[in-house]
Amino acid sequence: MKSLGIGLIGTGFMGKAHALAFGAARAVMGDVPESHLAVLCDTPAEKAKQMADQFGFAKSTADWTSLISDPDVDIVSITTPNALHFEMAIAAIKAGKHVYCEKPLALTLDQAREMRDAARTAGIKTMVGYNYIKNPAFTHACRLIQGGEIGEIVHFRGWVDEDYQADPALPWTWRAKIADAGLGALGDMGCHLVSMAYGLAGPIESLMADMQTVHTTRPLPDGTGRAKVENEDTASALVRFANGAQGSLSTSRSAWGRKNRLAWEVHGTKGMICFDQERMNELQLYRNSGDKAQQGFTTVLTGPAHPPYGEFCPAPGHQLGFNDLKVIEAAALLRAIRDDNPAYPDFEHAYEFEKVIHAIAKSATDGTRVSLSEV
């Protein structure tokens, strides 16, 4: 097939990650369609031009609508602030372009549903940036569970903590405003935990939750006063999975000392598996078999035996990183386009993940248990 043109909107943390991922996907994986960095969009135009040169894009623009309409663009990567995802994705879908969008899909569940339905109707391929579930350690854990290594799943416990909003002196930003960011810690981080819980223990049936805004106001950047923080700093939920297992989910963006502690435990009738994203190349596996005096946790270090680790490095224990997971993600989208198969996770899957964080917000607001079938 022809080389697929990449159009990138946004050049921040995720924009750079997308550019690196598409630049490396074919070199690392080999069996993916050829792609090229076609058009980059950012504002002002001077910044777009500078970043296009740095990232290796052929053209630049300050107008995202012109990027979408450009005939050389086949895939639109959306790495902008949350409030812009909906309009950009809908426009790209209407133009017949494939879409690679960072999470969360949109500010509201209604918008996310419209994005899902539009993509479904148009028949284009989509990918959403839940790259932690591309980790070879995570996919190996899924295989262990599916193979019955820890028996029937009875409990899932997960938490995701960072400290990027722990300091009360940090200035107010768009992330504190519902109209610009939507949910707070849930939209930034909690949805990643949900994507992992979904893959390990299956869909969530119902939940009961609570939320808290730790720092209710923050100083304005210009020093003229303070502004309200409209969304949550922390959230916790007790959940019931569709398979009958119980669990808990917790997230905080105000947890001092935590940089990316996306961690979980899956408890089964024959053992358990533990993981911590801050040690992203390790699994802890416990099996209740054999001599009781010798039972204990086994540390599994990822290596070529855990695909696609070996595509990056032939030596076990040498470790993959965050941007490598984005390469796996981009390659999955390119293959889905070539093979005319759904990508994972696409807008369909992301909508199911994000139903959970909105159910948590609803439960915390209403003070009631919420069934996911009613969200």
Coordinates of C-alpha atoms in Angstrom, one line a residue:
M1 CA 0.0 0.0 0.0
K2 CA 1.0 3.6 -0.4
S3 CA 3.0 5.4 2.3
L4 CA 0.6 6.8 4.9
G5 CA 0.9 10.5 5.6
I6 CA 0.9 11.6 9.2
G7 CA -0.7 14.9 10.3
L8 CA 0.2 15.9 13.8
I9 CA -1.8 18.5 15.8
G10 CA 0.1 19.7 18.9
T11 CA 3.8 19.5 19.8
G12 CA 3.9 19.1 23.5
F13 CA 4.7 16.0 25.6
M14 CA 2.3 13.8 23.6
G15 CA 2.9 15.5 20.3
K16 CA 6.6 14.7 20.5
A17 CA 5.8 11.1 21.6
H18 CA 3.6 10.6 18.5
A19 CA 6.2 12.1 16.2
L20 CA 8.9 9.8 17.6
A21 CA 6.6 6.8 17.5
F22 CA 5.7 7.1 13.8
G23 CA 9.3 7.9 13.0
A24 CA 10.4 4.6 14.6
A25 CA 7.5 2.2 14.0
R26 CA 8.7 0.7 10.8
A27 CA 12.4 0.7 11.8
V28 CA 11.6 -1.2 15.0
M29 CA 8.8 -3.5 13.9
G30 CA 9.6 -4.1 10.3
D31 CA 6.2 -5.5 9.4
V32 CA 4.2 -2.2 9.4
P33 CA 3.2 -0.1 6.4
E34 CA 5.4 2.7 5.3
S35 CA 4.5 6.1 6.7
H36 CA 5.9 9.6 6.4
L37 CA 5.6 12.8 8.5
A38 CA 3.5 14.9 6.3
V39 CA 2.1 18.0 8.1
L40 CA 2.5 19.4 11.6
C41 CA 0.2 22.0 13.2
D42 CA 0.8 24.3 16.1
T43 CA 0.5 28.0 17.0
P44 CA 1.9 30.4 16.2
A45 CA 3.1 29.6 12.7
E46 CA 6.7 30.2 13.6
K47 CA 6.6 27.5 16.3
A48 CA 4.9 25.1 13.9
K49 CA 7.7 25.7 11.4
Q50 CA 10.4 25.2 14.0
M51 CA 8.9 22.0 15.4
A52 CA 8.2 20.6 11.9
D53 CA 11.9 21.0 11.2
Q54 CA 12.9 19.4 14.6
F55 CA 10.5 16.4 14.2
G56 CA 11.1 15.9 10.5
F57 CA 7.7 16.9 9.0
A58 CA 7.6 18.0 5.4
K59 CA 5.1 20.9 6.0
S60 CA 3.8 23.0 8.8
T61 CA 0.7 25.1 9.5
A62 CA -1.0 27.1 12.2
D63 CA -4.5 26.0 10.9
W64 CA -5.6 22.5 12.0
T65 CA -8.5 22.5 9.5
S66 CA -6.0 22.9 6.6
L67 CA -4.0 19.9 8.0
I68 CA -7.1 17.8 8.0
S69 CA -8.1 18.8 4.5
D70 CA -4.5 18.2 3.1
P71 CA -4.6 15.3 0.6
D72 CA -1.2 14.1 1.8
V73 CA -2.6 13.4 5.3
D74 CA -4.1 9.9 5.9
I75 CA -3.8 9.8 9.7
V76 CA -4.6 12.7 12.0
S77 CA -2.9 12.6 15.4
I78 CA -4.6 14.7 18.0
T79 CA -2.4 15.7 21.0
T80 CA -4.0 18.9 22.0
P81 CA -5.7 19.9 25.3
N82 CA -8.8 17.8 26.0
A83 CA -11.4 20.5 25.0
L84 CA -10.2 20.4 21.4
H85 CA -10.4 16.6 20.9
F86 CA -14.0 16.4 20.0
E87 CA -14.1 19.1 17.2
M88 CA -10.9 18.0 15.6
A89 CA -11.7 14.3 15.7
I90 CA -15.2 14.8 14.2
A91 CA -13.8 17.0 11.4
A92 CA -11.1 14.4 10.6
I93 CA -13.6 11.6 10.5
K94 CA -15.9 13.6 8.2
A95 CA -12.9 14.1 5.9
G96 CA -12.4 10.3 5.8
K97 CA -9.1 10.4 7.8
H98 CA -8.0 7.8 10.3
V99 CA -7.6 9.3 13.8
Y100 CA -5.1 8.7 16.6
C101 CA -6.3 10.7 19.6
E102 CA -4.9 11.0 23.1
K103 CA -7.1 10.2 26.0
P104 CA -9.6 11.1 27.2
L105 CA -11.7 11.2 24.1
A106 CA -13.6 14.3 25.0
L107 CA -14.9 16.4 27.9
T108 CA -18.2 14.6 28.2
L109 CA -19.5 11.1 27.7
D110 CA -22.0 12.4 25.2
Q111 CA -19.2 13.9 23.1
A112 CA -17.2 10.6 23.4
R113 CA -20.3 8.6 22.3
E114 CA -20.7 10.9 19.2
M115 CA -17.0 10.4 18.3
R116 CA -17.4 6.6 18.6
D117 CA -20.6 6.6 16.5
A118 CA -19.1 8.8 13.9
A119 CA -16.0 6.6 13.5
R120 CA -18.2 3.5 13.4
T121 CA -20.3 5.0 10.6
A122 CA -17.4 6.3 8.6
G123 CA -15.5 3.0 8.7
I124 CA -12.2 4.7 9.5
K125 CA -9.6 3.3 11.9
T126 CA -9.0 4.9 15.3
M127 CA -6.5 4.5 18.1
V128 CA -6.6 6.1 21.6
G129 CA -3.5 6.8 23.6
Y130 CA -3.8 4.2 26.4
N131 CA -0.3 3.1 25.7
Y132 CA 0.4 1.5 29.2
I133 CA -1.7 -1.5 28.1
K134 CA 0.9 -2.0 25.3
N135 CA 3.6 -2.8 27.9
P136 CA 4.9 -6.4 27.3
A137 CA 4.8 -6.8 31.1
F138 CA 1.0 -6.0 31.0
T139 CA 0.2 -8.2 28.1
H140 CA 2.2 -11.1 29.7
A141 CA 0.1 -10.6 32.8
C142 CA -3.1 -10.9 30.7
R143 CA -1.8 -14.1 29.1
L144 CA -1.0 -15.6 32.6
I145 CA -4.5 -14.8 33.7
Q146 CA -6.1 -16.1 30.6
G147 CA -4.1 -19.3 30.9
G148 CA -5.4 -19.9 34.4
E149 CA -2.0 -19.4 36.2
I150 CA -3.6 -17.6 39.2
G151 CA -7.0 -19.3 39.0
E152 CA -10.3 -17.5 39.0
I153 CA -10.0 -13.7 39.5
V154 CA -11.6 -12.7 42.8
H155 CA -10.2 -9.2 43.5
F156 CA -8.5 -6.3 41.7
R157 CA -6.8 -3.4 43.6
G158 CA -5.4 -0.5 41.6
W159 CA -4.1 3.0 42.2
V160 CA -2.5 5.7 40.1
D161 CA -0.8 8.6 41.9
E162 CA 1.3 11.6 40.8
D163 CA 2.4 14.8 42.5
Y164 CA 2.1 17.2 39.7
Q165 CA -0.7 19.1 41.5
A166 CA 0.5 18.4 45.1
D167 CA 2.0 21.9 45.7
P168 CA -0.7 24.4 46.6
A169 CA 1.5 27.2 45.3
L170 CA 1.4 26.0 41.7
P171 CA -0.5 28.4 39.5
W172 CA -3.9 27.8 38.1
T173 CA -4.0 26.3 34.6
W174 CA -6.6 25.0 32.1
R175 CA -6.5 21.6 33.8
A176 CA -8.5 23.0 36.7
K177 CA -11.4 24.2 34.5
I178 CA -14.2 21.7 33.6
A179 CA -14.8 23.5 30.3
D180 CA -11.2 23.0 29.2
A181 CA -10.1 19.8 30.9
G182 CA -13.3 18.0 31.9
L183 CA -12.6 15.6 34.8
G184 CA -9.4 16.1 36.7
A185 CA -7.3 13.2 38.1
L186 CA -9.8 10.8 36.6
G187 CA -9.4 12.2 33.1
D188 CA -5.7 12.6 33.4
M189 CA -4.7 9.3 35.1
G190 CA -7.7 7.3 36.4
C191 CA -8.8 6.3 32.9
H192 CA -5.4 4.6 32.4
L193 CA -6.0 2.5 35.5
V194 CA -9.4 1.6 34.2
S195 CA -7.9 0.5 30.9
M196 CA -5.7 -1.9 32.8
A197 CA -8.4 -3.2 35.1
Y198 CA -10.6 -3.8 32.0
G199 CA -7.8 -5.9 30.4
L200 CA -7.0 -7.9 33.5
A201 CA -10.4 -8.5 35.2
G202 CA -12.9 -7.6 32.5
P203 CA -15.7 -5.0 32.3
I204 CA -16.9 -3.2 35.5
E205 CA -20.6 -3.8 36.2
S206 CA -21.2 -1.2 39.0
L207 CA -19.4 1.0 41.5
M208 CA -19.7 3.4 44.4
A209 CA -17.3 6.3 44.6
D210 CA -16.1 9.5 46.3
M211 CA -14.0 12.5 45.1
Q212 CA -12.1 15.3 46.7
T213 CA -10.6 18.6 45.6
V214 CA -7.6 19.0 47.8
H215 CA -6.6 22.5 46.7
T216 CA -9.9 24.4 46.0
T217 CA -8.2 27.5 44.6
R218 CA -4.9 28.3 43.0
P219 CA -3.0 31.5 42.3
L220 CA -3.5 33.0 38.9
P221 CA -0.3 33.0 36.8
D222 CA -0.3 36.8 36.6
G223 CA -0.4 37.2 40.3
T224 CA -3.7 39.1 40.3
G225 CA -5.7 36.7 42.6
R226 CA -6.9 33.2 42.8
A227 CA -9.1 31.0 40.7
K228 CA -11.4 28.1 41.6
V229 CA -10.3 24.5 40.9
E230 CA -13.4 23.0 39.4
N231 CA -12.5 19.3 39.2
E232 CA -11.2 16.6 41.4
D233 CA -7.7 16.1 42.8
T234 CA -8.5 12.6 44.1
A235 CA -11.1 9.9 43.5
S236 CA -11.7 6.4 44.8
A237 CA -14.2 3.7 43.9
L238 CA -15.3 0.3 45.1
V239 CA -16.2 -1.7 42.0
R240 CA -17.9 -4.9 41.1
F241 CA -16.8 -6.6 37.9
A242 CA -19.2 -8.3 35.5
N243 CA -17.5 -11.7 36.3
G244 CA -18.4 -11.3 40.0
A245 CA -14.9 -10.1 41.2
Q246 CA -14.7 -7.1 43.5
G247 CA -12.1 -4.4 43.5
S248 CA -11.0 -0.8 44.2
L249 CA -9.7 2.0 42.1
S250 CA -7.9 5.1 43.5
T251 CA -6.3 8.1 41.9
S252 CA -4.6 11.3 43.1
R253 CA -2.8 14.1 41.4
S254 CA -1.7 15.5 44.8
A255 CA 0.3 12.5 46.1
W256 CA 3.7 13.9 47.1
G257 CA 6.6 11.8 45.9
R258 CA 4.7 9.8 43.4
K259 CA 5.8 10.4 39.8
N260 CA 3.8 7.7 37.9
R261 CA 2.8 5.1 40.4
L262 CA 0.3 3.3 38.2
A263 CA 0.1 0.1 40.2
W264 CA -2.2 -2.9 40.6
E265 CA -2.7 -6.3 42.2
V266 CA -4.8 -9.1 40.7
H267 CA -5.8 -11.7 43.2
G268 CA -6.9 -15.2 42.1
T269 CA -7.8 -18.5 43.7
K270 CA -4.4 -19.9 42.9
G271 CA -2.1 -16.8 43.3
M272 CA -1.7 -13.2 42.4
I273 CA 0.2 -10.8 40.1
C274 CA 1.5 -7.3 41.0
F275 CA 2.8 -4.5 38.8
D276 CA 4.0 -0.9 39.3
Q277 CA 4.6 1.4 36.3
E278 CA 7.5 3.0 38.1
R279 CA 9.2 -0.4 37.6
M280 CA 7.5 -1.0 34.3
N281 CA 9.7 -3.9 33.2
E282 CA 8.8 -6.1 36.1
L283 CA 6.0 -8.4 37.2
Q284 CA 5.6 -10.0 40.6
L285 CA 4.0 -13.4 40.3
Y286 CA 2.9 -15.6 43.3
R287 CA 1.6 -19.2 42.8
N288 CA 0.2 -21.2 45.7
S289 CA 1.6 -24.5 44.3
G290 CA 4.5 -26.7 45.4
D291 CA 6.2 -26.9 48.8
K292 CA 4.7 -24.3 51.2
A293 CA 8.1 -23.7 52.6
Q294 CA 9.4 -22.5 49.2
Q295 CA 6.4 -20.5 48.0
G296 CA 7.1 -16.8 47.4
F297 CA 6.9 -14.1 44.8
T298 CA 8.8 -14.5 41.6
T299 CA 10.1 -11.4 39.8
V300 CA 9.6 -11.7 36.1
L301 CA 11.9 -9.3 34.1
T302 CA 10.6 -8.6 30.6
G303 CA 12.7 -9.7 27.7
P304 CA 12.4 -11.1 24.1
A305 CA 10.1 -13.9 25.5
H306 CA 7.5 -11.2 26.1
P307 CA 6.6 -9.8 22.6
P308 CA 7.2 -7.3 21.2
Y309 CA 10.1 -6.5 23.6
G310 CA 12.5 -8.3 21.3
E311 CA 11.8 -6.0 18.4
F312 CA 13.5 -3.2 20.5
C313 CA 16.2 -5.1 22.3
P314 CA 17.6 -8.7 22.1
A315 CA 18.6 -8.8 25.7
P316 CA 16.3 -9.4 28.6
G317 CA 16.3 -7.0 31.6
H318 CA 17.6 -4.1 29.5
Q319 CA 14.2 -2.3 29.8
L320 CA 11.8 -0.5 27.6
G321 CA 10.5 3.0 28.3
F322 CA 7.4 5.2 27.9
N323 CA 8.1 6.2 24.3
D324 CA 8.7 2.6 23.3
L325 CA 5.0 1.9 24.3
K326 CA 4.0 4.7 21.9
V327 CA 5.9 3.0 19.1
I328 CA 4.0 -0.2 19.8
E329 CA 0.7 1.8 19.7
A330 CA 1.5 3.6 16.4
A331 CA 2.5 0.3 14.8
A332 CA -0.8 -1.3 15.9
L333 CA -2.7 1.5 14.2
L334 CA -0.6 1.2 11.0
R335 CA -1.2 -2.6 10.9
A336 CA -4.9 -2.1 11.5
I337 CA -5.2 0.2 8.5
R338 CA -3.3 -2.2 6.3
D339 CA -5.2 -5.3 7.4
D340 CA -8.6 -3.6 7.7
N341 CA -8.9 -4.8 11.3
P342 CA -10.0 -2.8 14.4
A343 CA -7.1 -1.3 16.4
Y344 CA -6.9 -1.7 20.1
P345 CA -7.9 0.4 21.9
D346 CA -10.0 2.3 19.4
F347 CA -12.9 4.7 20.0
E348 CA -15.2 1.8 20.9
H349 CA -12.9 0.5 23.6
A350 CA -12.0 4.0 24.9
Y351 CA -15.7 4.9 25.2
E352 CA -16.1 1.8 27.5
F353 CA -13.1 2.8 29.6
E354 CA -14.3 6.4 29.9
K355 CA -17.8 5.4 30.9
V356 CA -16.2 4.2 34.1
I357 CA -14.6 7.5 35.1
H358 CA -17.8 9.3 34.4
A359 CA -19.7 6.7 36.5
I360 CA -17.2 7.4 39.3
A361 CA -17.9 11.2 39.0
K362 CA -21.6 10.5 39.0
S363 CA -21.5 8.2 42.0
A364 CA -19.4 10.7 44.0
T365 CA -21.8 13.5 43.2
D366 CA -25.0 11.6 43.8
G367 CA -23.8 9.5 46.7
T368 CA -25.2 6.3 45.2
R369 CA -24.0 3.1 43.6
V370 CA -24.0 3.5 39.8
S371 CA -24.6 0.7 37.3
L372 CA -22.5 1.0 34.2
S373 CA -25.5 0.0 32.1
E374 CA -27.2 3.2 33.2
V375 CA -24.4 5.6 32.3

